[in-house]
Amino acid sequence: MLAGVVLVAMSISGTAVALPGVGQDLGASGSALNWVVAGYNLAFAAKTLVAGSAVDRVGRRRTFLVSALVFSCGFLVTAVSQSIVVTDASRIVSGAGGAGVIAAGGAILASSYEEAARNRAFALRAPWRASASPSAC
């Protein structure tokens, strides 16, 4: 589960670094290329609350599994895409799935651990934050 959360986080920020290469590989520029990042971020932001509601309605694990499947399918299509339009669409799908992975992953961690162990689990979930390093717990 932590690997999924890290992949989602890397997909949020890591793609911006790769954007020039993506544009070169797909022969794209301008707004179509910017949607590779913006589409993911928009779908992620728009679906996070929906995913949190799904956690409450259908369960943490089910939401996590479905979201991970949606994220993975979008990720796979992005990896093999030969067109900027397909890349943009698949990134939007990945963003929607990523929102569920983050929402359900947090709920799973919160319900699986208590007190200090919960703090350590959430610190591992957010390795990109220096204040949340495991040694700080």
XYZ file of C-alpha atoms in Angstrom:
137
model
C 0.000 0.000 0.000
C 2.821 2.425 0.812
C 4.338 1.776 -2.614
C 1.060 2.829 -4.228
C 0.948 6.024 -2.212
C 4.550 6.853 -3.156
C 3.816 6.204 -6.846
C 0.808 8.529 -6.705
C 2.914 11.249 -5.084
C 5.666 10.833 -7.656
C 3.092 11.078 -10.443
C 1.966 14.430 -9.103
C 5.351 16.131 -9.125
C 7.665 13.892 -11.124
C 5.832 14.367 -14.385
C 6.552 18.097 -14.400
C 10.263 17.278 -14.519
C 9.757 14.883 -17.448
C 7.453 17.225 -19.376
C 10.078 18.517 -21.863
C 11.016 14.939 -22.769
C 7.373 13.931 -23.107
C 6.801 16.873 -25.436
C 9.790 15.921 -27.533
C 8.815 12.235 -27.726
C 5.207 12.977 -28.678
C 5.880 16.061 -30.771
C 3.671 18.179 -28.537
C 3.891 21.602 -26.986
C 1.719 24.322 -25.493
C -1.530 23.628 -23.712
C -1.824 20.033 -24.934
C 1.498 19.264 -23.275
C 0.603 21.159 -20.099
C -2.520 19.011 -19.711
C -0.243 16.045 -19.005
C 0.364 17.634 -15.589
C -2.752 19.797 -15.201
C -5.185 17.008 -16.129
C -3.743 14.681 -13.515
C -3.751 17.373 -10.837
C -7.287 18.495 -11.667
C -8.694 14.961 -11.602
C -6.783 14.207 -8.392
C -8.103 17.313 -6.652
C -11.658 16.891 -7.917
C -11.926 13.220 -6.941
C -10.243 13.222 -3.528
C -13.416 14.110 -1.624
C -15.477 11.729 -3.765
C -12.998 8.971 -2.964
C -13.220 9.784 0.747
C -16.986 9.420 0.538
C -16.560 6.109 -1.288
C -14.336 4.900 1.558
C -17.213 5.552 3.962
C -19.861 3.991 1.715
C -18.198 0.923 0.185
C -15.198 0.367 2.427
C -11.519 1.181 2.656
C -10.093 -1.896 1.016
C -12.562 -2.066 -1.848
C -12.039 1.628 -2.621
C -8.274 1.166 -2.454
C -8.289 -1.851 -4.783
C -10.577 -0.254 -7.378
C -8.632 3.010 -7.215
C -5.301 1.218 -7.560
C -6.653 -0.618 -10.602
C -7.875 2.638 -12.188
C -4.547 4.343 -11.415
C -2.567 1.407 -12.828
C -4.619 1.207 -16.030
C -4.196 4.927 -16.632
C -0.499 4.638 -15.855
C -0.068 1.723 -18.285
C -1.905 3.508 -21.108
C 0.226 6.591 -20.481
C 3.389 4.505 -20.727
C 2.501 3.052 -24.139
C 0.763 6.111 -25.577
C 1.940 7.439 -28.914
C -0.319 10.516 -28.900
C -0.620 13.556 -26.667
C -4.424 13.259 -26.621
C -4.256 9.676 -25.329
C -1.551 10.673 -22.859
C -3.669 13.550 -21.539
C -6.761 11.345 -21.183
C -4.877 8.531 -19.475
C -3.253 10.983 -17.049
C -6.721 12.222 -16.091
C -7.758 8.618 -15.419
C -4.605 8.094 -13.340
C -5.330 11.242 -11.336
C -8.818 10.021 -10.487
C -7.439 6.654 -9.390
C -4.643 8.313 -7.443
C -7.162 10.288 -5.413
C -8.734 7.038 -4.265
C -5.382 5.477 -3.445
C -4.482 8.423 -1.202
C -7.914 8.663 0.467
C -8.345 4.938 1.058
C -4.680 4.442 1.936
C -4.934 7.002 4.718
C -8.091 5.381 6.030
C -6.466 1.946 5.998
C -3.426 3.214 7.889
C -5.542 5.062 10.434
C -7.592 1.954 11.181
C -4.668 -0.488 11.167
C -2.345 1.132 13.706
C -2.613 2.803 17.072
C -0.733 5.664 18.732
C 3.039 5.708 18.031
C 2.806 2.998 15.357
C 0.198 5.097 13.529
C 2.532 8.098 13.625
C 5.354 6.026 12.139
C 3.063 4.618 9.429
C 1.918 8.095 8.402
C 5.522 9.309 8.446
C 6.467 6.544 6.011
C 3.460 7.496 3.875
C 4.844 11.009 3.372
C 8.585 10.572 2.749
C 8.832 13.792 0.725
C 8.209 15.862 3.871
C 11.384 16.334 5.899
C 9.383 16.892 9.099
C 7.688 13.537 8.659
C 10.789 11.381 8.479
C 10.686 8.108 10.439
C 13.543 9.270 12.668
C 11.419 12.227 13.826
C 8.839 9.897 15.385
